[in-house]
Coordinates of C-alpha atoms and ligand atoms in Angstrom, one line a residue:
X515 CA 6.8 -23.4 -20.8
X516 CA 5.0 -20.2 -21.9
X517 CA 5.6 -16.6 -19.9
X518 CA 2.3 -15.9 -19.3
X519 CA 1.3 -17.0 -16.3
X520 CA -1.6 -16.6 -13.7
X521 CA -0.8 -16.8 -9.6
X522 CA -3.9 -18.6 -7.7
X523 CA -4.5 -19.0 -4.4
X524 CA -6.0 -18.3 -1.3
X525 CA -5.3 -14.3 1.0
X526 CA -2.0 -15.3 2.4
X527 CA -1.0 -18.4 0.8
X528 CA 2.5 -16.4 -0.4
X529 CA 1.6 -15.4 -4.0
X530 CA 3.1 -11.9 -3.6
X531 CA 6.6 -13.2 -2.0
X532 CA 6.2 -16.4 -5.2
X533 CA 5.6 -14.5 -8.2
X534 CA 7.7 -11.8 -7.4
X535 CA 10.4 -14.4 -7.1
X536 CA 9.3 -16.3 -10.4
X537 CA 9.1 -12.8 -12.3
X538 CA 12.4 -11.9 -11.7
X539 CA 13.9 -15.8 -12.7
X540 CA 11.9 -16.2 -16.1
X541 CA 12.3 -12.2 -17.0
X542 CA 8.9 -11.2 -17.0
X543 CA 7.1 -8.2 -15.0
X544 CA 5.2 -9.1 -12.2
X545 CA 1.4 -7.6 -12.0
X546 CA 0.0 -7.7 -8.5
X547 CA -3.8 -5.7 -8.9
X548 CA -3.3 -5.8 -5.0
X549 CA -0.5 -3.6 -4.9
X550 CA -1.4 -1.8 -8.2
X551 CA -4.8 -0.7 -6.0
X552 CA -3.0 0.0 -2.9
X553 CA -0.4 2.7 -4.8
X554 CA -3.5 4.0 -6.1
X555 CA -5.4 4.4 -2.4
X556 CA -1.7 6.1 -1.4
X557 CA -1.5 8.2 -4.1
X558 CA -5.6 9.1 -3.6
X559 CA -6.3 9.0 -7.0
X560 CA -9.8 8.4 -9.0
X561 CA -9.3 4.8 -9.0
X562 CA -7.9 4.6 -5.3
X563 CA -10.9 6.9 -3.6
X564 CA -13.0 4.3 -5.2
X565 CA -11.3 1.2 -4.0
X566 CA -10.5 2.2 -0.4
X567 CA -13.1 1.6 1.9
X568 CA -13.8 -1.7 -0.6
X569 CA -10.5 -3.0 0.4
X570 CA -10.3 -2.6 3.9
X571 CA -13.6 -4.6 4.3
X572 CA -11.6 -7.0 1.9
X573 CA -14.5 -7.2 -0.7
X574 CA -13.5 -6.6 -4.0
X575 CA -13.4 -3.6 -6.2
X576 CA -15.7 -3.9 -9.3
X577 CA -14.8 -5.8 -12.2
X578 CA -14.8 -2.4 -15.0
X579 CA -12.5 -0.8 -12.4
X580 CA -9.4 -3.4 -12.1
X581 CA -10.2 -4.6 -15.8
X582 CA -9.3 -1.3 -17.1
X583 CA -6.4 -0.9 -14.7
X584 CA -5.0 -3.9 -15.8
X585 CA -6.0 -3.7 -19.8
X586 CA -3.9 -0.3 -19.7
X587 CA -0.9 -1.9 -18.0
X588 CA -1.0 -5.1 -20.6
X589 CA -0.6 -2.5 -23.3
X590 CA 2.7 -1.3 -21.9
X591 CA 5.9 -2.6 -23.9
X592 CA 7.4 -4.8 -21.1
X593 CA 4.4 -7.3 -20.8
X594 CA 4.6 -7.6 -24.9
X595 CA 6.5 -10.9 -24.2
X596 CA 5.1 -12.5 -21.2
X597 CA 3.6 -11.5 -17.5
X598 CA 3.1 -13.0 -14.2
X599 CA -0.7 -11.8 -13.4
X600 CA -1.1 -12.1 -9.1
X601 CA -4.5 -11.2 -7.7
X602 CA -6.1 -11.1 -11.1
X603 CA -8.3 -12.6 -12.6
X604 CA -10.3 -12.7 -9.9
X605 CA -13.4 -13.9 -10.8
X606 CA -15.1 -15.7 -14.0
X607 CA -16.3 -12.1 -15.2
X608 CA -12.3 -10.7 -15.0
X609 CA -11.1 -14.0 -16.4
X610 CA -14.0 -13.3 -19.7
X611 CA -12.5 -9.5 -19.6
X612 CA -9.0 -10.8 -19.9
X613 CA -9.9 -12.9 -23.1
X614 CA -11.8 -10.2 -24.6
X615 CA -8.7 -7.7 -24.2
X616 CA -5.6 -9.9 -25.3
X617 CA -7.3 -12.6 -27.2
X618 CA -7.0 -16.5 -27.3
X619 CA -3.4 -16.8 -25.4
X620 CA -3.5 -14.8 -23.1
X621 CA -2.3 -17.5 -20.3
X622 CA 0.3 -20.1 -20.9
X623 CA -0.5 -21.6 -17.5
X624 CA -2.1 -21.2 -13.9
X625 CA -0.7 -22.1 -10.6
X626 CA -2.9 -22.5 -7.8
X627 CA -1.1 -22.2 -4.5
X628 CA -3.1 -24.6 -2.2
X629 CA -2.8 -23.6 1.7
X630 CA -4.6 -24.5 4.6
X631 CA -7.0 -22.0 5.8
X632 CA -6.4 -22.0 9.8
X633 CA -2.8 -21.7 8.4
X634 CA -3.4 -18.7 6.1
X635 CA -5.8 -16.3 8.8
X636 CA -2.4 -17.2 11.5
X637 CA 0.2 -15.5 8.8
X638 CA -2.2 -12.6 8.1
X639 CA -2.6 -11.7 11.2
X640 CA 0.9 -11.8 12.0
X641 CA 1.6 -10.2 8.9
X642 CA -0.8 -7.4 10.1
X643 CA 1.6 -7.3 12.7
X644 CA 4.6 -6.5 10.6
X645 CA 3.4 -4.4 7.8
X646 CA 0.3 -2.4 8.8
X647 CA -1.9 -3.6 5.9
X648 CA -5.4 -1.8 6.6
X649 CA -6.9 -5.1 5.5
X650 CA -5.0 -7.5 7.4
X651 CA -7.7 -7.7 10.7
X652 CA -9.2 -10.7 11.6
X653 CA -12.9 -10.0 10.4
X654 CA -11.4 -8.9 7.2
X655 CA -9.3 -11.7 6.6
X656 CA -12.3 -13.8 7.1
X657 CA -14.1 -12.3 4.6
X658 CA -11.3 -12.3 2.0
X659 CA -11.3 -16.0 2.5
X660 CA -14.6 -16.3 1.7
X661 CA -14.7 -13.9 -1.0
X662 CA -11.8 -16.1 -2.3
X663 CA -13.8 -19.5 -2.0
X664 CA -16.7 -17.9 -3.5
X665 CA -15.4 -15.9 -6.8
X666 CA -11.7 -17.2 -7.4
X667 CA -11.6 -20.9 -6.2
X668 CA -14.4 -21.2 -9.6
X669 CA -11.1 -20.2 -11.7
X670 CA -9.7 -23.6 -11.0
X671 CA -12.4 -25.9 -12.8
X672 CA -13.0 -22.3 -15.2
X673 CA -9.2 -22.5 -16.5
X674 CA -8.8 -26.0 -17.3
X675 CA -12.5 -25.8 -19.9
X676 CA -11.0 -22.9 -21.5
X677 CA -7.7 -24.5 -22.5
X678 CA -5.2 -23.6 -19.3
X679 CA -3.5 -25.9 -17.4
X680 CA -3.9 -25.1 -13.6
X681 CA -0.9 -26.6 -11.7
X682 CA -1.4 -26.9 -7.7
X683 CA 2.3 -26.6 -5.9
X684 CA 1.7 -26.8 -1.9
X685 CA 2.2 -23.8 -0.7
X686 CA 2.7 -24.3 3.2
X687 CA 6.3 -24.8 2.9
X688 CA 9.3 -22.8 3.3
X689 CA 9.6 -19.4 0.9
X690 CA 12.5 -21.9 -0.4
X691 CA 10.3 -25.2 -0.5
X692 CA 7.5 -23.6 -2.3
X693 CA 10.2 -21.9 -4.9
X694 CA 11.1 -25.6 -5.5
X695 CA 7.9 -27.0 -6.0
X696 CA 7.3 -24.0 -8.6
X697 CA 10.1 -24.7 -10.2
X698 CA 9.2 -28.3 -10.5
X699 CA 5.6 -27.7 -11.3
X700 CA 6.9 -25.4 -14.6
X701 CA 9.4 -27.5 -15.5
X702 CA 7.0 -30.9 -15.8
Ligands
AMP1439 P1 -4.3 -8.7 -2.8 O1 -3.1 -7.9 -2.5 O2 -4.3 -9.5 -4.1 O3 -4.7 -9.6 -1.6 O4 -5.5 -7.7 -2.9 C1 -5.9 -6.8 -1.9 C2 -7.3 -6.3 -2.1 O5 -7.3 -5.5 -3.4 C3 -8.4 -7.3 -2.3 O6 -8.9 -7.8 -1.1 C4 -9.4 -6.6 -3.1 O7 -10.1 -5.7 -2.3 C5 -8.5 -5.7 -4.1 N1 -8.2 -6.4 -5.3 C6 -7.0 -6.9 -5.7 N2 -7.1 -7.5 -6.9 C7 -8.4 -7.4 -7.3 C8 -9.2 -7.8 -8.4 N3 -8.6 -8.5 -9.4 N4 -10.5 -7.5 -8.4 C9 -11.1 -6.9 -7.5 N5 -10.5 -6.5 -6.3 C10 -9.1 -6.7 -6.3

């Protein structure tokens, strides 16, 4: 099994929770543009003025933007060896950008996380209980659905024409379950 792996799946499926899990088993740092873009909206940087109101209507921030943000952070020593990329690529364009910055190899493999999507909007919203996320309302967490149908459910017919594997592990389990079928989905 290679180290460089992509997360997919839908807002709310568990990719967070999952690939910070995975990261820490196989050794490799876990890259989440989501919360990469959310330090940056705390922090009010260039980059995080830019991206606010964007993410809270749960549209996504344009493609030079995150590609740079993430280009920069590939270059860092730690992700030399391997990295578990969550929340990006997000679209064909990022997935082209990706290639053009590390080169053939630049995924091993690609997990899709598949969820049902009644499911999903009921563990946002309670998640916008617990945490506060400006972008976990309903309306938004509609469109971030759709916005994933439209631009990064295309990444799952994209990967496997461009040499990637994409693996699909349910992920409507328990945290545990889904672990497993990880596990099981790498180790096949
Ligand atoms: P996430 O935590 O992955 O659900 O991302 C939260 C929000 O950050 C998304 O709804 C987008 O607004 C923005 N975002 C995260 N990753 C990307 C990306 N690769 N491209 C564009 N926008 C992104």
């Amino acid at each position: 099994m290679g180290r460089k792996i992509l997360f997919l799946g839908p807002p709310g499926a568990g990719k967070g929770t999952q690939a910070a899990m995975l990261a820490r088993a196989i050794g490799v740092p876990h890259i989440s543009t989501g919360v990469m873009l959310r330090e940056a909206v705390a922090a009010g940087t260039d980059l995080g003025r830019k991206a606010d109101v964007i993410m809270a209507a749960g549209d996504l921030v344009p493609d030079d933007l995150v590609v740079a943000m993430v280009a920069e952070r590939l270059s860092q020593e730690d992700a030399v060896c391997g990295y578990l990329l969550d929340g990006f690529p997000r679209n064909v364009v990022q997935a082209g950008a990706l290639d053009a910055a590390i080169g053939k190899g630049a995924l091993d493999v690609a997990l899709l996380l598949e969820a049902d999507e009644d499911a999903l909007v009921e563990r946002l919203l309670k998640r916008a209980e617990q945490e506060g996320r400006a972008d976990d309302n309903e309306d938004t967490i509609r469109n971030r659905q759709s916005v994933y149908r439209r631009e990064t459910e295309p990444l799952a017919a994209y990967y496997p024409e461009h040499d990637v594997d994409v693996v699909t592990v349910d992920g409507m389990g328990t945290i545990e379950e889904v672990f497993a079928g990880i596990a099981r989905a790498l180790a096949g």
